[in-house]
Amino acid sequence: VLEEAPAARAARLSRYAAALGGRGNAAQGAGVFTKNCAMCHQVDGKDGIQIGPDLATVRHQPMPVLLANILEPNRSIAQHYETYSVERVSGDPLVGVIGEQSPTSLTFRQGPGVTTTIRRRDIKAMSVVPQSIMPETFADQVTPEDMAHLLAYLTSATYAQAPLPDAKTATPQAIAAALLDDRQDQKARETLAREAAPRATAVVQAL
């Protein structure tokens, strides 16, 4: 993987600095999310496809950190969402994020609606790739103005107070984020914790 020149990185961050002014509109940001992010991300376990992390987990990040992580996806790759390179005993190699697992197989998420399931015995070697599955060209798709709206959506109080995720169908990451969000109603979080008890192991691993 070729490293980006520091000057190019600085120029891109400078171009989007205006997005940190706090003038974004959260409602418009929801539209930016749907158009540009929902093919790989969800919010509180809904409104998208689960390939990358649930973006409920970033609501408490300072905007400068969040912006840098969006513009430089290889900068900080969330745990459990690492990209793997897989060499098979026979057949073409593949690259993807681990999804469903069983004692005999692994399913890799490779893109919107694209998954491949491989039997464990058919895997010759597997290693982590130091590169996010999120494209580094995201900045080419979103204007600084739209980025401001997106940041407002991801960090706004309205977004933070969205309905709690469903204990049975939401991702463990979304449930964990909701349980840790002290801006949510305490009794509602206690109810969510009880309802999610059968999935406690997965939720704890997502913390």
GROMACS .gro file of C-alpha atoms in nm:
model
  207
    1VAL     CA    1   0.000   0.000   0.000
    2LEU     CA    2   0.150   0.330  -0.103
    3GLU     CA    3   0.163   0.598   0.165
    4GLU     CA    4   0.001   0.928   0.077
    5ALA     CA    5   0.235   1.226   0.061
    6PRO     CA    6   0.209   1.441   0.376
    7ALA     CA    7   0.145   1.752   0.164
    8ALA     CA    8  -0.153   1.589  -0.009
    9ARG     CA    9  -0.295   1.473   0.324
   10ALA     CA   10  -0.259   1.819   0.474
   11ALA     CA   11  -0.422   1.981   0.170
   12ARG     CA   12  -0.726   1.752   0.196
   13LEU     CA   13  -0.768   1.814   0.567
   14SER     CA   14  -0.736   2.187   0.507
   15ARG     CA   15  -1.004   2.176   0.239
   16TYR     CA   16  -1.251   2.024   0.484
   17ALA     CA   17  -1.155   2.238   0.784
   18ALA     CA   18  -1.463   2.454   0.725
   19ALA     CA   19  -1.680   2.150   0.803
   20LEU     CA   20  -1.574   2.183   1.168
   21GLY     CA   21  -1.747   2.516   1.214
   22GLY     CA   22  -2.057   2.361   1.366
   23ARG     CA   23  -2.286   2.502   1.097
   24GLY     CA   24  -2.404   2.172   0.959
   25ASN     CA   25  -2.769   2.069   0.946
   26ALA     CA   26  -2.836   1.728   1.100
   27ALA     CA   27  -3.149   1.667   0.890
   28GLN     CA   28  -2.953   1.728   0.571
   29GLY     CA   29  -2.674   1.515   0.712
   30ALA     CA   30  -2.914   1.220   0.732
   31GLY     CA   31  -2.952   1.248   0.355
   32VAL     CA   32  -2.575   1.260   0.308
   33PHE     CA   33  -2.545   0.947   0.519
   34THR     CA   34  -2.810   0.762   0.318
   35LYS     CA   35  -2.646   0.853  -0.012
   36ASN     CA   36  -2.282   0.795   0.079
   37CYS     CA   37  -2.255   0.579   0.391
   38ALA     CA   38  -2.557   0.350   0.421
   39MET     CA   39  -2.420   0.098   0.171
   40CYS     CA   40  -2.163  -0.005   0.433
   41HIS     CA   41  -2.277   0.136   0.769
   42GLN     CA   42  -2.580   0.138   0.996
   43VAL     CA   43  -2.695   0.381   1.264
   44ASP     CA   44  -2.822   0.221   1.584
   45GLY     CA   45  -2.860  -0.110   1.404
   46LYS     CA   46  -3.072   0.019   1.118
   47ASP     CA   47  -3.082   0.241   0.809
   48GLY     CA   48  -2.802   0.071   0.621
   49ILE     CA   49  -2.595  -0.241   0.557
   50GLN     CA   50  -2.361  -0.386   0.816
   51ILE     CA   51  -2.016  -0.409   0.661
   52GLY     CA   52  -1.828  -0.144   0.858
   53PRO     CA   53  -1.889  -0.038   1.220
   54ASP     CA   54  -2.225   0.091   1.337
   55LEU     CA   55  -2.181   0.469   1.338
   56ALA     CA   56  -2.368   0.500   1.666
   57THR     CA   57  -2.025   0.424   1.812
   58VAL     CA   58  -1.876   0.756   1.693
   59ARG     CA   59  -2.131   0.999   1.831
   60HIS     CA   60  -1.905   1.101   2.122
   61GLN     CA   61  -1.593   1.153   1.912
   62PRO     CA   62  -1.470   1.513   1.883
   63MET     CA   63  -1.549   1.646   1.537
   64PRO     CA   64  -1.181   1.694   1.437
   65VAL     CA   65  -1.107   1.329   1.520
   66LEU     CA   66  -1.420   1.208   1.341
   67LEU     CA   67  -1.339   1.414   1.033
   68ALA     CA   68  -0.982   1.285   1.021
   69ASN     CA   69  -1.103   0.925   1.049
   70ILE     CA   70  -1.350   0.977   0.763
   71LEU     CA   71  -1.094   1.137   0.535
   72GLU     CA   72  -0.821   0.889   0.630
   73PRO     CA   73  -0.998   0.555   0.681
   74ASN     CA   74  -0.669   0.368   0.731
   75ARG     CA   75  -0.584   0.595   1.023
   76SER     CA   76  -0.798   0.409   1.277
   77ILE     CA   77  -0.962   0.078   1.190
   78ALA     CA   78  -1.228  -0.034   1.439
   79GLN     CA   79  -1.169  -0.361   1.621
   80HIS     CA   80  -1.356  -0.654   1.463
   81TYR     CA   81  -1.369  -0.469   1.128
   82GLU     CA   82  -1.015  -0.535   1.010
   83THR     CA   83  -0.970  -0.629   0.645
   84TYR     CA   84  -0.833  -0.979   0.585
   85SER     CA   85  -0.647  -1.124   0.291
   86VAL     CA   86  -0.731  -1.492   0.250
   87GLU     CA   87  -0.531  -1.749   0.056
   88ARG     CA   88  -0.733  -2.060  -0.020
   89VAL     CA   89  -0.612  -2.417  -0.058
   90SER     CA   90  -0.755  -2.393  -0.410
   91GLY     CA   91  -0.925  -2.105  -0.587
   92ASP     CA   92  -0.869  -1.733  -0.610
   93PRO     CA   93  -0.763  -1.532  -0.302
   94LEU     CA   94  -1.010  -1.286  -0.155
   95VAL     CA   95  -1.014  -0.976   0.062
   96GLY     CA   96  -1.293  -0.891   0.303
   97VAL     CA   97  -1.418  -0.824   0.656
   98ILE     CA   98  -1.515  -1.123   0.871
   99GLY     CA   99  -1.889  -1.149   0.920
  100GLU     CA  100  -2.071  -1.460   1.038
  101GLN     CA  101  -1.860  -1.738   1.185
  102SER     CA  102  -1.924  -2.102   1.265
  103PRO     CA  103  -1.702  -2.387   1.382
  104THR     CA  104  -1.661  -2.496   1.020
  105SER     CA  105  -1.679  -2.178   0.809
  106LEU     CA  106  -1.619  -1.802   0.785
  107THR     CA  107  -1.824  -1.553   0.589
  108PHE     CA  108  -1.643  -1.248   0.448
  109ARG     CA  109  -1.821  -0.921   0.366
  110GLN     CA  110  -1.664  -0.779   0.052
  111GLY     CA  111  -1.899  -0.496  -0.040
  112PRO     CA  112  -2.267  -0.396  -0.047
  113GLY     CA  113  -2.460  -0.719  -0.089
  114VAL     CA  114  -2.144  -0.919  -0.161
  115THR     CA  115  -2.039  -1.199   0.076
  116THR     CA  116  -1.833  -1.514   0.037
  117THR     CA  117  -1.846  -1.813   0.274
  118ILE     CA  118  -1.539  -2.038   0.296
  119ARG     CA  119  -1.494  -2.359   0.487
  120ARG     CA  120  -1.218  -2.325   0.745
  121ARG     CA  121  -1.043  -2.631   0.608
  122ASP     CA  122  -1.019  -2.459   0.268
  123ILE     CA  123  -0.822  -2.164   0.410
  124LYS     CA  124  -0.447  -2.200   0.357
  125ALA     CA  125  -0.344  -1.868   0.515
  126MET     CA  126  -0.514  -1.553   0.640
  127SER     CA  127  -0.364  -1.221   0.746
  128VAL     CA  128  -0.479  -0.872   0.840
  129VAL     CA  129  -0.433  -0.605   0.574
  130PRO     CA  130  -0.335  -0.264   0.719
  131GLN     CA  131  -0.597  -0.097   0.504
  132SER     CA  132  -0.964  -0.021   0.568
  133ILE     CA  133  -1.225  -0.157   0.332
  134MET     CA  134  -1.361   0.199   0.322
  135PRO     CA  135  -1.231   0.374   0.008
  136GLU     CA  136  -0.987   0.660   0.050
  137THR     CA  137  -1.173   0.838  -0.231
  138PHE     CA  138  -1.464   0.924   0.000
  139ALA     CA  139  -1.348   1.286   0.005
  140ASP     CA  140  -1.403   1.299  -0.371
  141GLN     CA  141  -1.772   1.215  -0.325
  142VAL     CA  142  -1.867   1.461  -0.050
  143THR     CA  143  -1.828   1.839  -0.058
  144PRO     CA  144  -1.707   2.028   0.251
  145GLU     CA  145  -2.062   2.160   0.292
  146ASP     CA  146  -2.209   1.808   0.287
  147MET     CA  147  -1.936   1.693   0.525
  148ALA     CA  148  -2.049   1.960   0.773
  149HIS     CA  149  -2.404   1.825   0.750
  150LEU     CA  150  -2.281   1.466   0.794
  151LEU     CA  151  -2.077   1.556   1.103
  152ALA     CA  152  -2.378   1.735   1.249
  153TYR     CA  153  -2.593   1.428   1.192
  154LEU     CA  154  -2.346   1.187   1.347
  155THR     CA  155  -2.287   1.400   1.658
  156SER     CA  156  -2.614   1.585   1.714
  157ALA     CA  157  -2.827   1.553   2.029
  158THR     CA  158  -3.122   1.448   1.816
  159TYR     CA  159  -2.920   1.166   1.669
  160ALA     CA  160  -2.794   1.065   2.012
  161GLN     CA  161  -3.150   1.044   2.144
  162ALA     CA  162  -3.274   0.822   1.863
  163PRO     CA  163  -3.480   0.516   1.968
  164LEU     CA  164  -3.273   0.246   2.131
  165PRO     CA  165  -3.180  -0.047   1.904
  166ASP     CA  166  -3.379  -0.369   1.903
  167ALA     CA  167  -3.220  -0.618   2.142
  168LYS     CA  168  -3.284  -0.913   1.909
  169THR     CA  169  -3.198  -0.773   1.567
  170ALA     CA  170  -2.947  -0.489   1.619
  171THR     CA  171  -2.573  -0.547   1.594
  172PRO     CA  172  -2.380  -0.609   1.919
  173GLN     CA  173  -2.188  -0.287   1.848
  174ALA     CA  174  -2.511  -0.082   1.833
  175ILE     CA  175  -2.640  -0.235   2.155
  176ALA     CA  176  -2.309  -0.171   2.332
  177ALA     CA  177  -2.303   0.191   2.215
  178ALA     CA  178  -2.659   0.248   2.338
  179LEU     CA  179  -2.588   0.094   2.679
  180LEU     CA  180  -2.287   0.325   2.723
  181ASP     CA  181  -2.470   0.638   2.609
  182ASP     CA  182  -2.552   0.822   2.931
  183ARG     CA  183  -2.771   1.067   2.739
  184GLN     CA  184  -3.025   0.790   2.687
  185ASP     CA  185  -3.293   0.723   2.947
  186GLN     CA  186  -3.151   0.508   3.226
  187LYS     CA  187  -3.459   0.286   3.262
  188ALA     CA  188  -3.470   0.232   2.886
  189ARG     CA  189  -3.107   0.124   2.890
  190GLU     CA  190  -3.174  -0.114   3.179
  191THR     CA  191  -3.461  -0.266   2.980
  192LEU     CA  192  -3.235  -0.300   2.676
  193ALA     CA  193  -2.970  -0.472   2.889
  194ARG     CA  194  -3.223  -0.726   3.017
  195GLU     CA  195  -3.361  -0.795   2.669
  196ALA     CA  196  -3.011  -0.831   2.525
  197ALA     CA  197  -2.897  -1.070   2.802
  198PRO     CA  198  -2.901  -1.377   2.571
  199ARG     CA  199  -2.646  -1.194   2.352
  200ALA     CA  200  -2.435  -1.072   2.645
  201THR     CA  201  -2.109  -1.232   2.527
  202ALA     CA  202  -2.121  -1.066   2.187
  203VAL     CA  203  -2.223  -0.730   2.338
  204VAL     CA  204  -1.938  -0.738   2.592
  205GLN     CA  205  -1.689  -0.819   2.315
  206ALA     CA  206  -1.816  -0.512   2.126
  207LEU     CA  207  -1.748  -0.274   2.416
   0.00000   0.00000   0.00000
